[in-house]
Short mmCIF file of C-alpha atoms and ligand atoms in Angstrom, two decimals:
data_model
loop_
_atom_site.label_atom_id
_atom_site.label_comp_id
_atom_site.label_asym_id
_atom_site.label_seq_id
_atom_site.Cartn_x
_atom_site.Cartn_y
_atom_site.Cartn_z
CA UNK A 1424 -38.16 14.99 -24.51
CA UNK A 1425 -39.09 17.21 -27.86
CA UNK A 1426 -36.63 19.94 -28.78
CA UNK A 1427 -38.20 23.26 -29.40
CA UNK A 1428 -36.74 24.86 -32.48
CA UNK A 1429 -35.75 28.66 -32.09
CA UNK A 1430 -35.42 29.94 -35.60
CA UNK A 1431 -31.94 31.88 -36.20
CA UNK A 1432 -32.72 35.39 -37.09
CA UNK A 1433 -29.46 35.85 -39.10
CA UNK A 1434 -27.68 32.70 -40.16
CA UNK A 1435 -24.16 33.18 -41.39
CA UNK A 1436 -24.17 34.02 -45.04
CA UNK A 1437 -23.19 31.39 -47.64
CA UNK A 1438 -20.07 32.88 -48.83
CA UNK A 1439 -18.78 33.78 -45.12
CA UNK A 1440 -19.40 30.17 -44.23
CA UNK A 1441 -17.80 28.80 -47.00
CA UNK A 1442 -14.68 30.56 -46.27
CA UNK A 1443 -14.75 29.78 -42.76
CA UNK A 1444 -14.72 26.08 -43.69
CA UNK A 1445 -12.39 26.01 -46.26
CA UNK A 1446 -9.35 25.86 -43.89
CA UNK A 1447 -10.70 25.76 -40.11
CA UNK A 1448 -7.86 24.50 -38.04
CA UNK A 1449 -8.92 23.50 -34.71
CA UNK A 1450 -11.34 25.14 -32.14
CA UNK A 1451 -11.83 28.81 -33.69
CA UNK A 1452 -14.79 28.58 -36.06
CA UNK A 1453 -18.15 27.73 -34.61
CA UNK A 1454 -21.46 26.97 -36.37
CA UNK A 1455 -24.80 28.76 -36.03
CA UNK A 1456 -26.63 26.85 -33.64
CA UNK A 1457 -26.55 25.26 -30.28
CA UNK A 1458 -28.64 22.71 -28.38
CA UNK A 1459 -29.49 23.64 -24.90
CA UNK A 1460 -31.11 21.26 -22.08
CA UNK A 1461 -32.05 22.74 -18.70
CA UNK A 1462 -32.05 20.92 -15.54
CA UNK A 1463 -33.86 21.91 -12.11
CA UNK A 1464 -34.13 19.67 -9.36
CA UNK A 1465 -37.22 21.77 -8.24
CA UNK A 1466 -38.93 20.99 -11.76
CA UNK A 1467 -38.08 17.22 -11.47
CA UNK A 1468 -34.96 17.10 -13.38
CA UNK A 1469 -34.38 17.80 -17.29
CA UNK A 1470 -37.24 19.97 -18.04
CA UNK A 1471 -36.45 22.12 -21.38
CA UNK A 1472 -34.88 21.30 -24.62
CA UNK A 1473 -34.24 23.72 -27.31
CA UNK A 1474 -32.41 23.97 -30.59
CA UNK A 1475 -31.42 27.52 -31.20
CA UNK A 1476 -29.15 30.15 -32.27
CA UNK A 1477 -25.73 29.93 -30.96
CA UNK A 1478 -25.40 32.78 -28.73
CA UNK A 1479 -23.70 34.02 -25.24
CA UNK A 1480 -25.40 32.37 -22.10
CA UNK A 1481 -26.53 34.80 -19.55
CA UNK A 1482 -25.35 33.51 -16.08
CA UNK A 1483 -25.78 34.92 -12.30
CA UNK A 1484 -22.40 36.10 -11.35
CA UNK A 1485 -23.03 33.59 -8.26
CA UNK A 1486 -23.49 30.59 -10.66
CA UNK A 1487 -21.62 27.68 -8.88
CA UNK A 1488 -19.59 26.71 -11.90
CA UNK A 1489 -18.09 30.18 -11.76
CA UNK A 1490 -16.71 29.42 -8.28
CA UNK A 1491 -16.31 25.63 -7.66
CA UNK A 1492 -15.94 24.36 -11.20
CA UNK A 1493 -18.81 22.07 -11.10
CA UNK A 1494 -18.37 21.18 -15.01
CA UNK A 1495 -17.78 18.38 -17.28
CA UNK A 1496 -17.54 17.80 -21.05
CA UNK A 1497 -17.20 15.46 -24.03
CA UNK A 1498 -14.97 15.49 -27.34
CA UNK A 1499 -16.41 13.86 -30.41
CA UNK A 1500 -16.45 14.25 -34.19
CA UNK A 1501 -18.99 13.70 -37.04
CA UNK A 1502 -17.36 12.26 -39.89
CA UNK A 1503 -18.29 12.45 -43.88
CA UNK A 1504 -18.74 8.85 -44.96
CA UNK A 1505 -17.59 7.44 -48.32
CA UNK A 1506 -21.30 7.72 -49.56
CA UNK A 1507 -21.50 11.23 -48.83
CA UNK A 1508 -23.69 11.00 -45.56
CA UNK A 1509 -22.25 11.62 -42.05
CA UNK A 1510 -21.59 9.59 -39.17
CA UNK A 1511 -20.63 9.61 -35.64
CA UNK A 1512 -18.00 7.26 -34.13
CA UNK A 1513 -19.12 5.02 -31.03
CA UNK A 1514 -21.25 8.22 -29.65
CA UNK A 1515 -23.00 5.97 -26.95
CA UNK A 1516 -19.45 5.57 -25.25
CA UNK A 1517 -19.42 9.17 -24.92
CA UNK A 1518 -22.77 9.35 -23.38
CA UNK A 1519 -21.78 6.85 -20.94
CA UNK A 1520 -18.63 8.59 -20.14
CA UNK A 1521 -20.46 11.84 -19.76
CA UNK A 1522 -22.54 10.35 -17.12
CA UNK A 1523 -19.65 8.65 -15.43
CA UNK A 1524 -17.88 12.10 -15.14
CA UNK A 1525 -21.23 13.60 -13.94
CA UNK A 1526 -21.46 10.97 -11.12
CA UNK A 1527 -17.74 11.99 -10.26
CA UNK A 1528 -18.73 15.73 -9.96
CA UNK A 1529 -21.93 15.21 -8.17
CA UNK A 1530 -24.06 16.43 -11.21
CA UNK A 1531 -27.07 15.00 -12.59
CA UNK A 1532 -26.73 12.16 -15.24
CA UNK A 1533 -28.23 13.02 -18.72
CA UNK A 1534 -30.31 10.18 -20.12
CA UNK A 1535 -28.14 8.63 -23.08
CA UNK A 1536 -30.90 9.06 -25.47
CA UNK A 1537 -31.14 12.60 -24.65
CA UNK A 1538 -27.49 13.24 -25.08
CA UNK A 1539 -27.54 11.60 -28.45
CA UNK A 1540 -30.51 13.47 -29.69
CA UNK A 1541 -29.03 16.92 -28.68
CA UNK A 1542 -25.97 15.98 -30.80
CA UNK A 1543 -27.94 14.93 -33.62
CA UNK A 1544 -30.27 18.18 -33.67
CA UNK A 1545 -27.10 20.36 -33.61
CA UNK A 1546 -25.27 18.43 -36.49
CA UNK A 1547 -28.59 18.24 -38.44
CA UNK A 1548 -29.11 22.09 -38.17
CA UNK A 1549 -25.66 22.94 -39.12
CA UNK A 1550 -24.61 20.12 -41.56
CA UNK A 1551 -23.84 22.68 -44.33
CA UNK A 1552 -20.78 23.63 -41.93
CA UNK A 1553 -18.90 20.49 -42.69
CA UNK A 1554 -15.48 21.52 -43.65
CA UNK A 1555 -14.46 21.05 -47.35
CA UNK A 1556 -10.60 20.39 -46.50
CA UNK A 1557 -9.38 16.78 -46.85
CA UNK A 1558 -9.60 15.00 -43.60
CA UNK A 1559 -11.91 17.48 -42.11
CA UNK A 1560 -14.60 16.57 -39.58
CA UNK A 1561 -17.23 18.60 -37.40
CA UNK A 1562 -15.94 18.78 -34.01
CA UNK A 1563 -18.65 18.28 -31.48
CA UNK A 1564 -18.22 19.69 -27.83
CA UNK A 1565 -21.22 18.52 -25.45
CA UNK A 1566 -20.74 20.12 -21.87
CA UNK A 1567 -22.53 20.60 -18.65
CA UNK A 1568 -22.05 23.03 -15.91
CA UNK A 1569 -23.60 24.49 -12.68
CA UNK A 1570 -26.08 27.42 -13.28
CA UNK A 1571 -27.48 27.72 -9.83
CA UNK A 1572 -26.85 31.11 -8.09
CA UNK A 1573 -25.46 29.78 -4.57
CA UNK A 1574 -22.26 30.29 -2.80
CA UNK A 1575 -22.58 27.43 -0.30
CA UNK A 1576 -20.30 24.37 -1.26
CA UNK A 1577 -22.61 21.68 -2.02
CA UNK A 1578 -23.99 20.23 -5.29
CA UNK A 1579 -25.85 22.66 -7.37
CA UNK A 1580 -29.67 22.20 -8.02
CA UNK A 1581 -29.62 23.79 -11.53
CA UNK A 1582 -27.34 22.78 -14.63
CA UNK A 1583 -27.41 23.34 -18.55
CA UNK A 1584 -26.20 20.76 -20.92
CA UNK A 1585 -25.33 22.36 -24.25
CA UNK A 1586 -23.89 20.98 -27.40
CA UNK A 1587 -21.72 23.56 -29.77
CA UNK A 1588 -19.90 22.42 -33.20
CA UNK A 1589 -16.46 23.58 -34.48
CA UNK A 1590 -15.51 22.52 -37.88
CA UNK A 1591 -12.14 20.94 -37.66
CA UNK A 1592 -9.10 20.58 -40.22
CA UNK A 1593 -6.94 17.87 -40.77
CA UNK A 1594 -4.66 17.48 -37.62
CA UNK A 1595 -1.90 16.01 -39.76
CA UNK A 1596 -0.59 18.59 -42.23
CA UNK A 1597 1.27 15.99 -44.18
CA UNK A 1598 3.30 12.98 -43.36
CA UNK A 1599 2.17 12.80 -39.99
CA UNK A 1600 5.08 14.49 -38.09
CA UNK A 1601 6.09 12.95 -34.67
CA UNK A 1602 5.15 14.90 -31.86
CA UNK A 1603 7.88 15.93 -28.98
CA UNK A 1604 7.06 15.54 -25.31
CA UNK A 1605 8.08 17.10 -22.22
CA UNK A 1606 7.79 14.87 -18.77
CA UNK A 1607 6.41 17.27 -16.23
CA UNK A 1608 7.22 17.51 -12.66
CA UNK A 1609 3.64 18.38 -12.04
CA UNK A 1610 0.78 15.66 -11.42
CA UNK A 1611 -2.23 15.81 -13.29
CA UNK A 1612 -4.05 13.42 -10.90
CA UNK A 1613 -3.83 11.57 -7.76
CA UNK A 1614 -5.61 8.26 -6.59
CA UNK A 1615 -9.01 8.85 -5.30
CA UNK A 1616 -9.08 12.42 -7.60
CA UNK A 1617 -10.93 13.52 -10.68
CA UNK A 1618 -8.44 11.91 -13.28
CA UNK A 1619 -10.96 9.85 -14.88
CA UNK A 1620 -13.52 12.22 -15.11
CA UNK A 1621 -13.55 14.73 -18.41
CA UNK A 1622 -13.66 17.99 -16.23
CA UNK A 1623 -12.41 21.33 -16.80
CA UNK A 1624 -10.55 21.21 -13.78
CA UNK A 1625 -8.14 18.86 -14.76
CA UNK A 1626 -7.32 20.77 -17.68
CA UNK A 1627 -6.99 24.00 -15.59
CA UNK A 1628 -4.46 22.11 -13.72
CA UNK A 1629 -2.63 21.14 -16.69
CA UNK A 1630 -2.17 24.39 -18.43
CA UNK A 1631 1.22 25.58 -16.36
CA UNK A 1632 2.82 21.98 -17.18
CA UNK A 1633 1.66 22.44 -20.65
CA UNK A 1634 2.85 25.98 -20.90
CA UNK A 1635 6.22 24.89 -19.71
CA UNK A 1636 6.23 22.06 -22.43
CA UNK A 1637 5.54 24.62 -25.15
CA UNK A 1638 8.23 27.06 -23.69
CA UNK A 1639 10.63 24.46 -24.16
CA UNK A 1640 9.90 23.68 -27.53
CA UNK A 1641 7.64 20.51 -27.23
CA UNK A 1642 4.30 19.75 -28.57
CA UNK A 1643 3.01 17.89 -25.57
CA UNK A 1644 3.10 17.40 -21.80
CA UNK A 1645 3.23 13.81 -20.26
CA UNK A 1646 2.48 13.11 -16.75
CA UNK A 1647 3.63 10.59 -14.46
CA UNK A 1648 1.87 8.87 -11.55
CA UNK A 1649 1.48 11.31 -8.55
CA UNK A 1650 2.42 8.98 -5.96
CA UNK A 1651 6.01 7.17 -7.18
CA UNK A 1652 6.47 9.94 -9.96
CA UNK A 1653 7.61 6.85 -11.91
CA UNK A 1654 4.76 5.36 -13.94
CA UNK A 1655 3.68 6.78 -17.27
CA UNK A 1656 0.04 7.80 -17.09
CA UNK A 1657 -1.06 10.04 -20.21
CA UNK A 1658 -0.56 13.37 -22.15
CA UNK A 1659 -2.60 16.25 -21.39
CA UNK A 1660 -5.35 14.86 -23.54
CA UNK A 1661 -4.27 11.74 -25.04
CA UNK A 1662 -3.57 8.09 -24.07
CA UNK A 1663 -0.51 6.37 -24.96
CA UNK A 1664 0.59 3.17 -26.64
CA UNK A 1665 4.25 1.49 -26.49
CA UNK A 1666 5.10 -0.90 -29.17
CA UNK A 1667 7.90 -3.81 -28.55
CA UNK A 1668 10.03 -5.19 -31.22
CA UNK A 1669 8.38 -8.59 -30.47
CA UNK A 1670 4.79 -7.22 -31.35
CA UNK A 1671 3.79 -6.77 -27.96
CA UNK A 1672 2.05 -3.51 -27.09
CA UNK A 1673 1.74 -1.99 -23.59
CA UNK A 1674 -0.61 0.80 -22.48
CA UNK A 1675 -1.11 2.22 -19.20
CA UNK A 1676 -4.11 0.39 -17.12
CA UNK A 1677 -7.24 2.35 -16.29
CA UNK A 1678 -6.49 2.81 -12.35
CA UNK A 1679 -8.86 5.85 -11.90
CA UNK A 1680 -6.09 8.65 -12.52
CA UNK A 1681 -6.06 8.37 -16.42
CA UNK A 1682 -9.01 9.40 -18.65
CA UNK A 1683 -10.49 6.15 -20.20
CA UNK A 1684 -10.16 7.27 -24.04
CA UNK A 1685 -12.51 6.13 -26.25
CA UNK A 1686 -9.69 5.87 -29.13
CA UNK A 1687 -7.46 3.97 -26.59
CA UNK A 1688 -10.55 1.17 -26.06
CA UNK A 1689 -10.70 1.11 -30.05
CA UNK A 1690 -6.98 0.71 -30.56
CA UNK A 1691 -7.05 -2.26 -27.93
CA UNK A 1692 -9.56 -3.93 -30.12
CA UNK A 1693 -7.88 -3.19 -33.46
CA UNK A 1694 -4.42 -4.08 -32.11
CA UNK A 1695 -5.60 -7.50 -31.05
CA UNK A 1696 -7.30 -8.28 -34.25
CA UNK A 1697 -4.00 -7.50 -35.96
CA UNK A 1698 -2.73 -10.63 -33.86
CA UNK A 1699 -0.75 -8.24 -31.52
CA UNK A 1700 -0.91 -8.93 -27.70
CA UNK A 1701 -1.92 -5.99 -25.89
CA UNK A 1702 -1.24 -5.43 -21.92
CA UNK A 1703 -2.70 -2.98 -19.82
CA UNK A 1704 0.05 -2.26 -17.39
CA UNK A 1705 2.16 0.12 -15.82
CA UNK A 1706 5.21 1.17 -17.56
CA UNK A 1707 7.99 3.41 -16.13
CA UNK A 1708 9.71 6.36 -17.60
CA UNK A 1709 13.21 4.58 -16.94
CA UNK A 1710 11.88 1.68 -18.63
CA UNK A 1711 10.59 3.69 -21.63
CA UNK A 1712 14.08 5.02 -21.73
CA UNK A 1713 15.93 1.86 -21.69
CA UNK A 1714 13.95 0.09 -24.15
CA UNK A 1715 14.02 3.05 -26.68
CA UNK A 1716 17.84 3.20 -26.13
CA UNK A 1717 18.02 -0.86 -26.76
CA UNK A 1718 16.05 -0.85 -29.52
CA UNK A 1719 13.32 -3.00 -27.71
CA UNK A 1720 10.92 -0.41 -27.79
CA UNK A 1721 10.15 0.50 -31.57
CA UNK A 1722 7.25 2.91 -31.82
CA UNK A 1723 4.96 4.90 -29.18
CA UNK A 1724 1.66 6.31 -30.16
CA UNK A 1725 -0.47 8.88 -28.56
CA UNK A 1726 -4.17 8.63 -29.19
CA UNK A 1727 -7.56 10.78 -28.77
CA UNK A 1728 -10.49 12.06 -30.69
CA UNK A 1729 -8.74 15.54 -31.58
CA UNK A 1730 -5.35 13.97 -33.10
CA UNK A 1731 -6.56 10.38 -33.69
CA UNK A 1732 -3.50 8.53 -33.66
CA UNK A 1733 0.09 10.60 -33.66
CA UNK A 1734 3.57 9.21 -33.30
CA UNK A 1735 5.92 10.30 -30.38
CA UNK A 1736 9.36 11.22 -31.77
CA UNK A 1737 11.11 12.67 -28.68
CA UNK A 1738 10.94 12.64 -25.00
CA UNK A 1739 12.44 15.23 -22.70
CA UNK A 1740 12.50 15.61 -18.92
CA UNK A 1741 14.64 17.07 -16.27
CA UNK A 1742 16.91 13.69 -16.41
CA UNK A 1743 17.75 14.06 -20.22
CA UNK A 1744 16.27 13.53 -23.73
CA UNK A 1745 15.81 10.30 -25.78
CA UNK A 1746 14.26 9.44 -29.18
CA UNK A 1747 11.95 6.77 -30.47
CA UNK A 1748 12.75 4.64 -33.58
CA UNK A 1749 13.79 6.92 -36.50
CA UNK A 1750 11.72 9.97 -35.34
CA UNK A 1751 9.00 9.36 -37.93
CA UNK A 1752 5.81 7.51 -37.76
CA UNK A 1753 6.41 3.96 -37.44
CA UNK A 1754 4.99 1.11 -39.40
CA UNK A 1755 2.29 0.06 -36.80
CA UNK A 1756 1.18 3.68 -35.76
CA UNK A 1757 0.73 4.34 -39.62
CA UNK A 1758 -1.25 1.01 -40.29
CA UNK A 1759 -3.58 1.36 -37.41
CA UNK A 1760 -4.24 4.87 -37.85
CA UNK A 1761 -5.13 4.19 -41.28
CA UNK A 1762 -7.38 1.48 -40.04
CA UNK A 1763 -9.04 3.65 -37.64
CA UNK A 1764 -9.47 6.55 -40.19
CA UNK A 1765 -10.85 4.28 -42.56
CA UNK A 1766 -13.67 2.82 -40.09
CA UNK A 1767 -14.70 6.22 -38.96
CA UNK A 1768 -15.10 7.40 -42.58
CA UNK A 1769 -16.76 4.37 -43.82
CA UNK A 1770 -13.87 3.06 -46.40
CA UNK A 1771 -12.91 0.08 -44.11
CA UNK A 1772 -15.57 -2.32 -43.07
CA UNK A 1773 -17.28 -1.68 -39.38
CA UNK A 1774 -17.14 -5.14 -38.10
CA UNK A 1775 -18.07 -3.72 -34.55
CA UNK A 1776 -20.90 -1.48 -35.23
CA UNK A 1777 -18.91 1.51 -34.26
CA UNK A 1778 -20.35 3.99 -36.78
CA UNK A 1779 -23.76 5.58 -36.25
CA UNK A 1780 -24.66 6.92 -39.49
CA UNK A 1781 -27.15 10.13 -39.51
CA UNK A 1782 -29.88 11.02 -41.96
C1 PLP B 349 -10.62 13.09 -24.04
C2 PLP B 349 -9.35 12.79 -23.34
C3 PLP B 349 -8.73 11.85 -23.91
C4 PLP B 349 -8.79 11.08 -25.16
O1 PLP B 349 -10.11 10.50 -25.16
P1 PLP B 349 -10.96 10.18 -26.50
O2 PLP B 349 -12.27 9.49 -26.01
O3 PLP B 349 -10.17 8.90 -27.12
O4 PLP B 349 -10.76 11.16 -27.23
C5 PLP B 349 -7.36 11.36 -23.11
N1 PLP B 349 -6.99 12.04 -22.09
C6 PLP B 349 -7.90 12.99 -21.64
C7 PLP B 349 -7.16 13.68 -20.44
C8 PLP B 349 -8.80 13.58 -22.27
O5 PLP B 349 -9.58 14.52 -21.73
#
C-alpha cells in the first residue's frame, strides 16, 4: 500500500525544534508527523495509508476503544549509528509481536511490511527530530485501536493503526543508578489472561500498584504470579534476569502471563555467547531473598526498550527489604548493557543481523 503524503501546513520552527531535542527526557516531546492506516472490514481490510501532520484524532464518543479498551501498542527506537545514519533494532520482532497482541485482543493483523513501512515513513519525515543529547534516540510508538461507533460487545469492524515519535534522552543520567523495587500484592496478569499482549489494559491495571511503589519511594513495581503469589514474573514494563555467583543466569519463562520482551530475547542470546548458562525457569521471591542474603545471587537486571538494561539495587515488600550486591551496577549488567547498546548503535559488530539501517 502506498502512503499518501499530506503536507504539514506549519512545521515546528528550527530553533524551537532544536530546543525541544536538546534535552527531551522521556515521552513529553513529540514530532511533527504521524502515519495513519485505516481498517474497515466492510472495505475488505486495511484500505488507506497516510503520512501527515501529527494532530488530534476525531473519534465518535461511542468508539469501542473508549468503552471496551480494544487497543494494542509497541515500543521501539531509532538509533543513531556510528556512521551517522539511523537504524532500527529487530523491528520485524515488533511487527510480529504487534500481530500476536492483535490476535489476543480480537483485532485485525497488520501485514508486517505495512507495519515496517508506517514506521519508516514517520522516521524519515521527522529525522531532524533526532535528539542531540548523548545517548538519545527517537522513541517510536505504533498503536492500534477500535474506532467503530458501536456499544454492543463484540470485536469492532473498524480500526486505526497510528505511529507517532517522541525524541528521548538517555535513560541513564550518569553512572547507571540501580533501581529500587516494590513487590506488589496486586496481580498484573492471570493464566489465560492478557499478560503476554502489549495492550493498554495491562498498564491500566498496573497504575495503582505503580502509584503505591512511588508513594513508598521506589522506582518500579514487581508482580508475582497471580495463582501462588510466589513466583517472580516481571516489572510493570521490564523483564528480569538473576545472575548467580557460579555464572548461571535465570529469567522467568514465557508462560503467557509475562510480556515476551525483545530485549529479554536479545539478552538471552548475548549472555549465552558470553559462555553463561541461561535458564528460563520459575524463580520465587523467597529464593531471591535467600540467594541475595547468602551471596549466591550477585546481580539482578531489568530490561526493556525504554531503559535498556538497568541494575536492581533494593527490593521491598510487605515481608521486609533486601539489597542486591553492593547496590550499584554489577559487572555482568554493565558488560551486557555495553554490548547491547554497542550493537544498537553500530559500534559493536552485529553478528545476528539485528540492526536494520534506514536511508
Ligand atoms: C514492552 C514491555 C516489556 C519489554 O519489552 P521490550 O520488547 O524489551 O521493550 C516488558 N514488559 C512489559 C509489560 C512490556 O509492556
